[in-house]
XYZ file of N, CA and C in Angstrom:
801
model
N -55.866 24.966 7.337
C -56.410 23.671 7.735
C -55.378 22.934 8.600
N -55.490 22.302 9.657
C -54.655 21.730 10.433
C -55.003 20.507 9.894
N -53.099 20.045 10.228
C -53.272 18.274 9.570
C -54.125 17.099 10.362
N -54.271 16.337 9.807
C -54.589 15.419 10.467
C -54.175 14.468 11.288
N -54.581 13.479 11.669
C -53.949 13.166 13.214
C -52.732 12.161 12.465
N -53.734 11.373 11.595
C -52.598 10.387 10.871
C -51.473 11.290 9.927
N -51.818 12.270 9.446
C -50.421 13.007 8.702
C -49.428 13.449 10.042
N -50.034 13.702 11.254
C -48.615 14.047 12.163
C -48.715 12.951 12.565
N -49.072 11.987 12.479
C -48.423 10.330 12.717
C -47.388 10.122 11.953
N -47.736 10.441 10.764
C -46.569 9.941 9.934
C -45.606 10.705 9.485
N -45.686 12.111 9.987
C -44.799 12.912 9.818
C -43.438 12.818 11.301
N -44.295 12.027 12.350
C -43.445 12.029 13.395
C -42.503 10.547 13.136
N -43.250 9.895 12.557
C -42.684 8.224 12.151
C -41.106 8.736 11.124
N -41.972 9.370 10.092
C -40.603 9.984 9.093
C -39.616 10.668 10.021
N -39.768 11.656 10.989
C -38.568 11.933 11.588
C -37.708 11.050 12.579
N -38.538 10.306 13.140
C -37.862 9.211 14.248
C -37.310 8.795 13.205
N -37.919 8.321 12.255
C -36.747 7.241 11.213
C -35.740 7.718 11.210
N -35.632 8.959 10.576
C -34.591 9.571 10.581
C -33.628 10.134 11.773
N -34.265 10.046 12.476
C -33.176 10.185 13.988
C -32.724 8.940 13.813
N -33.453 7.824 13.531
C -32.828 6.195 14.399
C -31.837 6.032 12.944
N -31.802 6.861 12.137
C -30.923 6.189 10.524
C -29.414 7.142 10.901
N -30.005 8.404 11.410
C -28.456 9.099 12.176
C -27.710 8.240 13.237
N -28.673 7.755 14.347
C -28.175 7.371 15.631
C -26.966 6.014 14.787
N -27.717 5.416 13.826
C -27.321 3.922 13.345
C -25.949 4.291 12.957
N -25.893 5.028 11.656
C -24.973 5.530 11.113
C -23.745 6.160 12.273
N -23.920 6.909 13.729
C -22.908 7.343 14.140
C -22.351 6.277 14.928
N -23.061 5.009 15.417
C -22.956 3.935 15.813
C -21.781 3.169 15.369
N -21.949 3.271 13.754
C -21.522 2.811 12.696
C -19.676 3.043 12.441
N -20.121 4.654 12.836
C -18.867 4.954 12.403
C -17.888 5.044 13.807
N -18.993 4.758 14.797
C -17.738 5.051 16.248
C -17.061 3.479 16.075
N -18.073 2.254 15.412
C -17.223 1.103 15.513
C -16.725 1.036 14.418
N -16.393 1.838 13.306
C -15.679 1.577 12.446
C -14.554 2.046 12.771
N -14.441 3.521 13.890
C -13.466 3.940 14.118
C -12.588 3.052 14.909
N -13.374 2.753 16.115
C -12.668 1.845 16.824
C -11.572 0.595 16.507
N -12.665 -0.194 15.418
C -11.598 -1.203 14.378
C -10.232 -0.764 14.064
N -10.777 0.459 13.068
C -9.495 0.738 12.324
C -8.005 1.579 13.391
N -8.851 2.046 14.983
C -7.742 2.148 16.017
C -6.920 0.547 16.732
N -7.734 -0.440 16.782
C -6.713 -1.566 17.345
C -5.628 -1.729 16.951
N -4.886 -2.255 17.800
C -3.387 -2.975 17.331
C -3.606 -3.870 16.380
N -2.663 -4.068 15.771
C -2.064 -5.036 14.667
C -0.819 -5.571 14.701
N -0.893 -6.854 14.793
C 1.113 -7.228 14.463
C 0.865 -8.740 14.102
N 1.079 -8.930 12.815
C 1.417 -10.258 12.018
C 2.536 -10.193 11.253
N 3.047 -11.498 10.739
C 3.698 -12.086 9.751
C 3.387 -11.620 8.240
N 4.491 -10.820 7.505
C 4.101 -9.766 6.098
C 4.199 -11.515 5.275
N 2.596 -11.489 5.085
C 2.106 -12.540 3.768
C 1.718 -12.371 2.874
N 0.643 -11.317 2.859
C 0.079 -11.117 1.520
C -0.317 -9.427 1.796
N -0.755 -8.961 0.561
C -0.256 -7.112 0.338
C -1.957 -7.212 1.351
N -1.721 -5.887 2.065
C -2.800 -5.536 2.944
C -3.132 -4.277 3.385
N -4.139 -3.545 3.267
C -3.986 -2.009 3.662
C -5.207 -2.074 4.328
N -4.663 -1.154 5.654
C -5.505 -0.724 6.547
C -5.491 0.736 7.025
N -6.824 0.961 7.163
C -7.128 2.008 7.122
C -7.089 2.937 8.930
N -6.365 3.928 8.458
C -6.335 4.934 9.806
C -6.516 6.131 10.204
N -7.447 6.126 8.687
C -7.860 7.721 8.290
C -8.549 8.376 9.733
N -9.195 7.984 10.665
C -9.774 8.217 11.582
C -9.059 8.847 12.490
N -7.561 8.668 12.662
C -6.208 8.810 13.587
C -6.466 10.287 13.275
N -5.788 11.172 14.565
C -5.761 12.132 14.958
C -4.431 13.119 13.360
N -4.006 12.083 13.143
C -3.208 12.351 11.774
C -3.513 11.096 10.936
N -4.682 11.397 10.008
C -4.998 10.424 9.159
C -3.742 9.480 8.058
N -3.955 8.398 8.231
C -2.954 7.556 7.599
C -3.142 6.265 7.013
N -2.809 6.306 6.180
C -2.784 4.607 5.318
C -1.543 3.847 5.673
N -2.108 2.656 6.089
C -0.933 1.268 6.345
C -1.153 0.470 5.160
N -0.230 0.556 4.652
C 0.076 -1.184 3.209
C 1.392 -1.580 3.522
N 0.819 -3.061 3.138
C 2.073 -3.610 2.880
C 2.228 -4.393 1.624
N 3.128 -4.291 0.838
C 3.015 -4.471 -0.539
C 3.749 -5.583 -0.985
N 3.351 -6.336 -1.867
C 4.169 -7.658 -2.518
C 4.227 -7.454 -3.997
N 5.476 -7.535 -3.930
C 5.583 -7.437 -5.612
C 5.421 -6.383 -5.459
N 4.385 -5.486 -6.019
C 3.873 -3.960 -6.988
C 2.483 -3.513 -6.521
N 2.539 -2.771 -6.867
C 0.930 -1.701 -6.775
C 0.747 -0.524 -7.500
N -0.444 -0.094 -7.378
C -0.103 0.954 -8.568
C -1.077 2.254 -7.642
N -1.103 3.358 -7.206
C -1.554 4.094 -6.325
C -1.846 5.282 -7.258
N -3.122 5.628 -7.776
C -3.603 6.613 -8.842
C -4.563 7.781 -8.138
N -4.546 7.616 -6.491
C -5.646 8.464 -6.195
C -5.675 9.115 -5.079
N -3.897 9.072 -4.977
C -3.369 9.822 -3.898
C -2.411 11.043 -4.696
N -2.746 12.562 -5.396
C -1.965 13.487 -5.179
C -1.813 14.428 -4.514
N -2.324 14.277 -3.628
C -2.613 15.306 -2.048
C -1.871 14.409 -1.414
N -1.063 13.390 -1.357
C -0.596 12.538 -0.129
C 0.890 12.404 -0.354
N 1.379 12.227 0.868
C 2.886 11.937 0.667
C 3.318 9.844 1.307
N 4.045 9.504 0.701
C 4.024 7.656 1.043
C 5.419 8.034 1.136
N 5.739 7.025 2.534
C 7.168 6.495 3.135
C 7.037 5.369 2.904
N 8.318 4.926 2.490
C 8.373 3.385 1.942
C 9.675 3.015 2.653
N 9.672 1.826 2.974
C 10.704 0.742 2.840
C 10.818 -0.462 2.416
N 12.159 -0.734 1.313
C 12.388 -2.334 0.828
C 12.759 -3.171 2.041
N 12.001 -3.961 2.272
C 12.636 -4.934 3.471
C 12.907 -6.694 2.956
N 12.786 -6.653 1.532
C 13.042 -7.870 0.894
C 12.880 -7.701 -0.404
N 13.895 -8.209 -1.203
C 13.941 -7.888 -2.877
C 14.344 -6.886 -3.222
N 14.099 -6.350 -4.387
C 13.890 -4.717 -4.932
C 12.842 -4.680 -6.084
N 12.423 -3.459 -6.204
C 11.787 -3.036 -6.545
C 12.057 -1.757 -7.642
N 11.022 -1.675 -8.519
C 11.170 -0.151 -9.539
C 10.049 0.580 -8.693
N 10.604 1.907 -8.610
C 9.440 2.747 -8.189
C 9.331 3.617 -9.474
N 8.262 3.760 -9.914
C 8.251 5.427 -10.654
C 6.990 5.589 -10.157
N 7.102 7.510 -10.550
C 6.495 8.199 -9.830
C 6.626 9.299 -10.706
N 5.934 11.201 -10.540
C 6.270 12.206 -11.282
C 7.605 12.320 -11.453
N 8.242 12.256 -9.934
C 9.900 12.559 -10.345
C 10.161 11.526 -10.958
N 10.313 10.312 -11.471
C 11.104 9.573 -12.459
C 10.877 8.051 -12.048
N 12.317 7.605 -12.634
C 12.011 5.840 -12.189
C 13.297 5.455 -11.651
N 13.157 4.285 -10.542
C 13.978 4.195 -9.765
C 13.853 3.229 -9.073
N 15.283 2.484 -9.125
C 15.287 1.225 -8.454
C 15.441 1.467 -6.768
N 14.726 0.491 -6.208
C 14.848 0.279 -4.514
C 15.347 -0.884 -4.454
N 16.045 -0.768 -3.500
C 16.936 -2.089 -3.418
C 16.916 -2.068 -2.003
N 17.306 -3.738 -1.325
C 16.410 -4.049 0.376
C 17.206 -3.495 0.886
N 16.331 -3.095 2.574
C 16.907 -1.999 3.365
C 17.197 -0.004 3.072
N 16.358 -0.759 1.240
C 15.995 1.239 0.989
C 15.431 1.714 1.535
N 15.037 3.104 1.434
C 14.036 3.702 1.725
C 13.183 4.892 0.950
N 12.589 5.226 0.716
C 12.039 6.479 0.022
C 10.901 7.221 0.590
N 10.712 8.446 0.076
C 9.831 9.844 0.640
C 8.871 10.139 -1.025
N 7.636 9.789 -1.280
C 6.942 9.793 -2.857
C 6.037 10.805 -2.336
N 6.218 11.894 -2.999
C 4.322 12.223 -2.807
C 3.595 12.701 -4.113
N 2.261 12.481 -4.005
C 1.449 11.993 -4.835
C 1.697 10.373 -5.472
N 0.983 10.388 -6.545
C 0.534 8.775 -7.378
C 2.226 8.250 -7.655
N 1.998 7.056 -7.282
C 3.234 6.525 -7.735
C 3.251 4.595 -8.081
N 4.249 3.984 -8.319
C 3.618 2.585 -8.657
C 5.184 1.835 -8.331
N 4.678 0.660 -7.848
C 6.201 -0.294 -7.263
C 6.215 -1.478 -8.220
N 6.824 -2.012 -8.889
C 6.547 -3.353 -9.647
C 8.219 -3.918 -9.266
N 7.957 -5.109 -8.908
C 9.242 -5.805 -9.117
C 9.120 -7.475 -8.361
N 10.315 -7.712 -7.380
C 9.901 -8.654 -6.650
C 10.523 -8.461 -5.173
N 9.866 -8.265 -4.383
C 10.261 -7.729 -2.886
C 8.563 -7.252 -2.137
N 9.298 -6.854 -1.020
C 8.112 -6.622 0.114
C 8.329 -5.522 0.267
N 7.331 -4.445 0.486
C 7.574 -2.947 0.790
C 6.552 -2.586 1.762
N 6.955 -1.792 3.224
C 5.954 -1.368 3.741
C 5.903 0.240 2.914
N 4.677 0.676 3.220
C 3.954 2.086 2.176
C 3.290 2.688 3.764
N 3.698 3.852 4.490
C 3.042 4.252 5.041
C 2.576 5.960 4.577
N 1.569 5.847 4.336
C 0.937 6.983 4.077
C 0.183 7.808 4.988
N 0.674 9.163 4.898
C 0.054 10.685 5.300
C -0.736 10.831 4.754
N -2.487 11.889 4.844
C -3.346 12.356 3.814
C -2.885 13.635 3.804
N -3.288 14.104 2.402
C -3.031 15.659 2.674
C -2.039 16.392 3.056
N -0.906 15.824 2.805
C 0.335 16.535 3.172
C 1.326 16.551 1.871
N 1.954 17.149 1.430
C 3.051 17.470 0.634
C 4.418 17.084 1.238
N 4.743 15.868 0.740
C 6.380 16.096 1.538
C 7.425 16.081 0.146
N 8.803 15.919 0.360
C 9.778 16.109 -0.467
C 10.454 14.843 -0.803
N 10.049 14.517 -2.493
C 10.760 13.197 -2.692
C 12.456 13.068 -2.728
N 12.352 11.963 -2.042
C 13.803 11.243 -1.579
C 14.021 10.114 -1.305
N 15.420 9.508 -1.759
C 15.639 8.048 -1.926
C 16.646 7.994 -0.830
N 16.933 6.694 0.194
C 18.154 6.565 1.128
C 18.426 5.209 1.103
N 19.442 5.121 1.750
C 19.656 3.814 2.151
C 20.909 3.124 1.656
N 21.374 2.226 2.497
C 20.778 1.200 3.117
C 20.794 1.647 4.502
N 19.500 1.068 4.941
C 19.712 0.991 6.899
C 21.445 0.571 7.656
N 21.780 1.254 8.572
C 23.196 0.946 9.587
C 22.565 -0.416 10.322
N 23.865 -0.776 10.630
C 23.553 -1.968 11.626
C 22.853 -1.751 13.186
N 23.399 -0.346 13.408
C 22.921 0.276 14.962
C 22.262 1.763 14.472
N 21.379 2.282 15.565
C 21.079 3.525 15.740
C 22.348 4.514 15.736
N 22.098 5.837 15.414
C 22.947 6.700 15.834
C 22.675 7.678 16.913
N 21.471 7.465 17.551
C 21.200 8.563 18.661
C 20.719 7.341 19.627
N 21.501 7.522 20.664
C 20.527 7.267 22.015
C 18.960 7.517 22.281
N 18.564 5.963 22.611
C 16.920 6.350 23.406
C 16.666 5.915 24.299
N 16.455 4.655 24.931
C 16.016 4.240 26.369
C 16.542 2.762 26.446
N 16.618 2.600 27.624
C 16.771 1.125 28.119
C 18.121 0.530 26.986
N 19.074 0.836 26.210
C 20.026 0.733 26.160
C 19.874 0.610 24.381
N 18.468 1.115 23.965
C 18.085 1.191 22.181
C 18.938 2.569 21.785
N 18.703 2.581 20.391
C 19.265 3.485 19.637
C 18.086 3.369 18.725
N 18.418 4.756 17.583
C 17.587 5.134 16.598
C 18.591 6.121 16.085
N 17.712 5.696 14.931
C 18.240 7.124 13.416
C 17.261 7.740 12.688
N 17.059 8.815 12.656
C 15.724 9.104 12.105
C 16.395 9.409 10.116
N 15.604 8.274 9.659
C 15.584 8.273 8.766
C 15.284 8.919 7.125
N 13.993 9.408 7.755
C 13.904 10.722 6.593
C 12.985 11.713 7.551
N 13.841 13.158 8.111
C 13.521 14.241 8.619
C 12.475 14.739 8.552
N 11.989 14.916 9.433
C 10.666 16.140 9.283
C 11.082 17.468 8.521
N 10.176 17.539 7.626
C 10.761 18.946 6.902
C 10.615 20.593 7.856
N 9.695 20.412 8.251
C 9.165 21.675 9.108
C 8.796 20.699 10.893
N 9.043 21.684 12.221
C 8.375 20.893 13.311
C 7.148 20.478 12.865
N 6.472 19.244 13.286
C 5.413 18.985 13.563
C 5.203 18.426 12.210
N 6.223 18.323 11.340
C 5.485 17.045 10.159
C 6.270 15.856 10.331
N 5.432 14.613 9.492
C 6.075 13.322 9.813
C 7.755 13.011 9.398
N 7.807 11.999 9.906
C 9.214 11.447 9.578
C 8.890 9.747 9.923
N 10.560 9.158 9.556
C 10.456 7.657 9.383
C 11.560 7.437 9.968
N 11.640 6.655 10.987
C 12.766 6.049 11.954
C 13.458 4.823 11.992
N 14.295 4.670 12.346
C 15.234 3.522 12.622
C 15.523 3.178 13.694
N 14.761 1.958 14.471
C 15.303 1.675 15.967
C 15.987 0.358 16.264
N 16.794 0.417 16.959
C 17.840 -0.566 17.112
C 17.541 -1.322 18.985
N 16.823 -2.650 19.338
C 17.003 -2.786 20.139
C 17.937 -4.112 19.862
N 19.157 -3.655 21.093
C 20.465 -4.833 21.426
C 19.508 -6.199 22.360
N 20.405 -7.315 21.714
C 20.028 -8.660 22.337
C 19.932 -8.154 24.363
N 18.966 -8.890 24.783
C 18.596 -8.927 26.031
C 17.969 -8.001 26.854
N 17.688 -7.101 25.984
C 17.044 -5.838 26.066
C 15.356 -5.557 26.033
N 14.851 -5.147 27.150
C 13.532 -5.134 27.367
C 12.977 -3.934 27.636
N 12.428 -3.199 26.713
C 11.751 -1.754 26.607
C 10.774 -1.504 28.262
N 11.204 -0.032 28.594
C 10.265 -0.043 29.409
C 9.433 0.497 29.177
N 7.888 -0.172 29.565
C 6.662 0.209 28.689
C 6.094 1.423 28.561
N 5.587 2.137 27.297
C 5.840 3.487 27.411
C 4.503 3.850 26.209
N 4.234 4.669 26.025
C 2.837 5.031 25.161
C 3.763 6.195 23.871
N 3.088 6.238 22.896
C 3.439 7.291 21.807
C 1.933 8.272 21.843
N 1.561 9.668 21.507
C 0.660 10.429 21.287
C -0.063 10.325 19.742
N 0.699 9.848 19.350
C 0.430 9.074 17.803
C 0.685 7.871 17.276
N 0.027 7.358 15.919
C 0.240 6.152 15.396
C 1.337 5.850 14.635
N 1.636 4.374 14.882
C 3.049 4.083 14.398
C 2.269 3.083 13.699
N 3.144 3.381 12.436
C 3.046 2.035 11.926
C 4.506 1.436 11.394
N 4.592 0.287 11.331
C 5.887 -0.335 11.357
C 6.456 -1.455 10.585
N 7.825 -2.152 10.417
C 8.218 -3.258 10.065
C 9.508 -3.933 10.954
N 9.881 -5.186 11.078
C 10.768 -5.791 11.796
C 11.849 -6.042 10.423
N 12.764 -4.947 10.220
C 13.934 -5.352 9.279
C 14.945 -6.238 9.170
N 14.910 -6.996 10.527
C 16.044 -8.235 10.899
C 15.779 -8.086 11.971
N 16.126 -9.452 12.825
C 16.192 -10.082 14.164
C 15.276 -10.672 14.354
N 14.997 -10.878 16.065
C 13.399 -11.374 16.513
C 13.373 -11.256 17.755
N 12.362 -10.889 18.580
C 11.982 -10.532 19.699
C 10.271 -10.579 20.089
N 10.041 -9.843 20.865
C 8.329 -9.849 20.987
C 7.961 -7.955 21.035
N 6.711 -7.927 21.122
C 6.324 -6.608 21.390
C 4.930 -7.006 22.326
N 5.192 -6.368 23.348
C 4.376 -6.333 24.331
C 3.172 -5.855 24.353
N 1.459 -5.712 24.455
C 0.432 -5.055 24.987
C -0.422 -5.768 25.933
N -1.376 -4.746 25.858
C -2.269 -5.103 26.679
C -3.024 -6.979 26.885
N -3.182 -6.698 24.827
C -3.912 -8.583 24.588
C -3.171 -9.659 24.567
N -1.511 -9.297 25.045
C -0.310 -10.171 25.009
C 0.689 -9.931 24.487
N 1.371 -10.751 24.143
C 3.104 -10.924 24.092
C 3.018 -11.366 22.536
N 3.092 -10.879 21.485
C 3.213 -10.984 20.205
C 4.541 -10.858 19.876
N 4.624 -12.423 19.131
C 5.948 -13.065 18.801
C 6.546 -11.630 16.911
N 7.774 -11.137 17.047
C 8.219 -10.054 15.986
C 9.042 -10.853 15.610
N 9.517 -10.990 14.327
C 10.789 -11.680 13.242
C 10.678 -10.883 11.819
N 11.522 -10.858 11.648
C 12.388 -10.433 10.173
C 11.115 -10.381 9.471
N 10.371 -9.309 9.037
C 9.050 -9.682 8.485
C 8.032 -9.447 8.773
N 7.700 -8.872 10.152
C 6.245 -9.010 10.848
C 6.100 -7.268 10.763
N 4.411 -6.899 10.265
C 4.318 -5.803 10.428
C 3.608 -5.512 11.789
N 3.178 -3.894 12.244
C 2.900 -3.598 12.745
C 1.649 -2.451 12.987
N 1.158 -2.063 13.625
C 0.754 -1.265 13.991
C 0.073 -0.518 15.197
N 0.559 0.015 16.247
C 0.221 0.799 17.338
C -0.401 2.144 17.309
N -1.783 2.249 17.465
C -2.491 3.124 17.910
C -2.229 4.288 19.130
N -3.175 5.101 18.888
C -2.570 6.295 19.662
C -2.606 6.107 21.125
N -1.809 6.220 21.982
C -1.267 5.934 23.086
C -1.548 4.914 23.545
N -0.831 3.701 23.124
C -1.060 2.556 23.259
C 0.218 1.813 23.756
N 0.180 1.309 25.322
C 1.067 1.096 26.208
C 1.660 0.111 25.281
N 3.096 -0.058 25.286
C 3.632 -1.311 24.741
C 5.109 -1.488 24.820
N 5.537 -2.510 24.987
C 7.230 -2.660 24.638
C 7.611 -3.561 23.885
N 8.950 -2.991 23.146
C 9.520 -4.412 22.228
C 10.496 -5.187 23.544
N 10.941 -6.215 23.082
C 11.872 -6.772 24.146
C 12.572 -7.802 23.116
N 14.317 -7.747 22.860
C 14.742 -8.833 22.273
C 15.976 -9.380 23.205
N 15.544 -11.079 22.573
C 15.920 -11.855 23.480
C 17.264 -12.388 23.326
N 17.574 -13.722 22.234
C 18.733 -13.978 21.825
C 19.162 -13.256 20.881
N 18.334 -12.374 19.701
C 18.696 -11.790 19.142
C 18.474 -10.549 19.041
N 19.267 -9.565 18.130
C 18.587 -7.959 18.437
C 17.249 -7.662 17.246
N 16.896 -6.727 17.798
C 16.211 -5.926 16.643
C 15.953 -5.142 16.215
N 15.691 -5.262 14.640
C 15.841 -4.143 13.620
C 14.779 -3.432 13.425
N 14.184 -2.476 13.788
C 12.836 -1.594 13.647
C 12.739 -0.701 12.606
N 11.756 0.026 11.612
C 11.313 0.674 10.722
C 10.056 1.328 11.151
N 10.013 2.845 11.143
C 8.647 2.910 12.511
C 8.376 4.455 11.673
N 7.138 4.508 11.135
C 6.708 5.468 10.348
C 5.752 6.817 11.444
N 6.502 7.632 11.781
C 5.575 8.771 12.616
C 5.363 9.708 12.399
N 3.629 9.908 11.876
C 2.685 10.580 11.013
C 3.179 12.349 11.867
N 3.989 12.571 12.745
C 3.823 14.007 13.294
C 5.668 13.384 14.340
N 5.829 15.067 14.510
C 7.197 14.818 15.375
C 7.161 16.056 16.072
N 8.293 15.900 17.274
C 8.413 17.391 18.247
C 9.264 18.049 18.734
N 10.509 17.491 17.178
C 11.502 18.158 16.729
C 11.491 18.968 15.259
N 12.720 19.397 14.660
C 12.553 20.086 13.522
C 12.574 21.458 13.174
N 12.742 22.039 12.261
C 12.979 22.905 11.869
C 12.189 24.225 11.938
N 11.995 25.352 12.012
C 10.734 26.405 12.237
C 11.388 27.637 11.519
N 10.008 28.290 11.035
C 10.950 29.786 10.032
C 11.866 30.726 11.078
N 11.497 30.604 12.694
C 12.420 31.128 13.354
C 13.497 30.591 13.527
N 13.502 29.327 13.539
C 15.147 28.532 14.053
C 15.252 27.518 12.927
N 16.281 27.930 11.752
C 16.844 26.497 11.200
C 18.285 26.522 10.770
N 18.939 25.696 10.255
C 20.674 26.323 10.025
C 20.862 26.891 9.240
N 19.989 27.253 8.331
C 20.319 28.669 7.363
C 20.301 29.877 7.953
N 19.389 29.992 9.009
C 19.228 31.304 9.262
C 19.659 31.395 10.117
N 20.446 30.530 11.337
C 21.116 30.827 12.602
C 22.246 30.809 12.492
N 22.494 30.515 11.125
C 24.718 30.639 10.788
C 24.569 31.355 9.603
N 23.504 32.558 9.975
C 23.724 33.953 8.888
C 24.307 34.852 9.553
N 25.076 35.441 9.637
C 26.237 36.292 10.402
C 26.080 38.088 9.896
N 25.570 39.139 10.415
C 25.613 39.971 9.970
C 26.690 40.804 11.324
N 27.638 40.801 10.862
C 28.546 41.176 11.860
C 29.070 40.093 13.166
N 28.425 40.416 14.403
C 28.440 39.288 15.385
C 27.061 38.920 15.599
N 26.355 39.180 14.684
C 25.003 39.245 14.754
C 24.628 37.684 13.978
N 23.914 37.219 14.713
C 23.071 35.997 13.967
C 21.893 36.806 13.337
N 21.086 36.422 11.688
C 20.103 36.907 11.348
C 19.062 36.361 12.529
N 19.054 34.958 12.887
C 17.976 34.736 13.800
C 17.114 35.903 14.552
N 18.203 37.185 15.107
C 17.520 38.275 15.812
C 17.928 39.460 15.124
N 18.047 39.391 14.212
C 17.436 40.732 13.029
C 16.633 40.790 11.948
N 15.353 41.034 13.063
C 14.005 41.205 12.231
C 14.197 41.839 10.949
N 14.722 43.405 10.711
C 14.989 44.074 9.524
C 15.463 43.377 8.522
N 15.959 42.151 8.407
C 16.475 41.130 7.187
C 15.728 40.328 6.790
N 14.910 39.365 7.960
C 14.731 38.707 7.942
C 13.390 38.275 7.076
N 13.164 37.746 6.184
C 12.036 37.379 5.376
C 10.737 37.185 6.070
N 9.761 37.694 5.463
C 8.427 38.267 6.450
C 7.434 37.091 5.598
């Protein structure tokens, strides 16, 4: 029996719906994506997390007051820094005071209680290696541009996983404007200056977080005073590889580096 005219009426109504409930929904999520890609840079007031799961390396931005308690991340690894007060962290590995200008490497669930400000930048899905540092130097230790410095703060374990940096721009110093391939997210550890984009000249001080999206033109510039940067980057394009690291290139089998003797070398 062939249907009737009104059953493929309403069988065509039920599918348009359903096309126009997909179309809505991808609508949905291209402007949700979009949101959660804009810049960000305010004054650290109250604890705030934003979401960047969408980023080409998915990532969580918080910024924390006082404490938090994080129960639903053990697939994730969190970079932290004290940038005011201290704090207790515990976590699987143990408990442990942070004290300002720390830093730490947590992965999986962990919880901050105390009294201080902590930025929390989080990786999804990655395993990294817990570790405590600190305190931040007054200057960088490596050269970068326009007369800044940096220290990279906690290493990429393997090329191509994240790390957490230290950038130092000197008083009178004006970045020349330059894009990253990934998202930064950030804190101003001392000084004050501005950071440059596209929607303007956003005033940075002792305090102000951040966040720059993926290739997103911008410069810091400080004026009377210098500044202190904290800059979390979800991927890097340095680091270590099972072919090249210093264990295995100052293994000596005669005049031989193991680096080029396959027959030893762990498969």
């Amino acid at each position: 029996m062939k249907p009737s005219f009104k059953a493929q009426n309403d069988s065509k109504s039920h599918n348009q719906a359903e096309k126009d409930s997909i179309l809505l929904n991808q609508l949905s999520e291209k402007s949700n994506n979009q949101a959660m890609q804009k810049f960000y840079c305010q004054k650290f007031l109250e604890t705030i997390q934003l979401d960047y799961t969408m980023a080409g390396h998915p990532s969580l931005a918080r910024w924390v007051i006082n404490s938090i308690q994080v129960n639903d991340s053990e697939q994730d690894t969190h970079f932290l820094f004290v940038s005011e007060g201290e704090v207790t962290l515990k976590s699987s590995n143990g408990e442990f005071l942070l004290r300002e200008n720390s830093f730490a490497t947590v992965p999986g669930n962990f919880s901050l209680d105390g009294s201080g400000q902590v930025l929390v930048a989080t990786l999804l899905n990655y395993t990294g290696f817990f570790s405590i540092g600190g305190p931040i130097e007054p200057l960088g230790r490596l050269k970068y541009i326009d007369g800044c410095s940096a220290t990279v703060l906690i290493n990429p374990l393997k090329l191509g996983e994240p790390c957490l940096n230290f950038l130092y721009v000197p008083p009178g110093i004006s970045q020349t404007p330059h894009t990253h391939p990934s998202l930064r997210i950030g804190l101003v550890a001392s000084g004050s200056g501005t950071c440059t984009v596209d929607e303007g000249i956003f005033e940075m001080e002792e305090g102000t977080v951040f966040c720059l999206p993926e290739n997103k033109l911008h410069s810091f510039s400080a004026i009377d005073d210098s500044l202190r940067i904290i800059i979390y980057h979800p991927d890097s394009e340095v680091g270590p590889t099972d072919d090249s690291h210093t264990m295995l290139n100052n293994t000596f089998v005669g005049e031989k580096s193991a680096q080029v003797l396959d027959a030893i070398r762990t498969k």
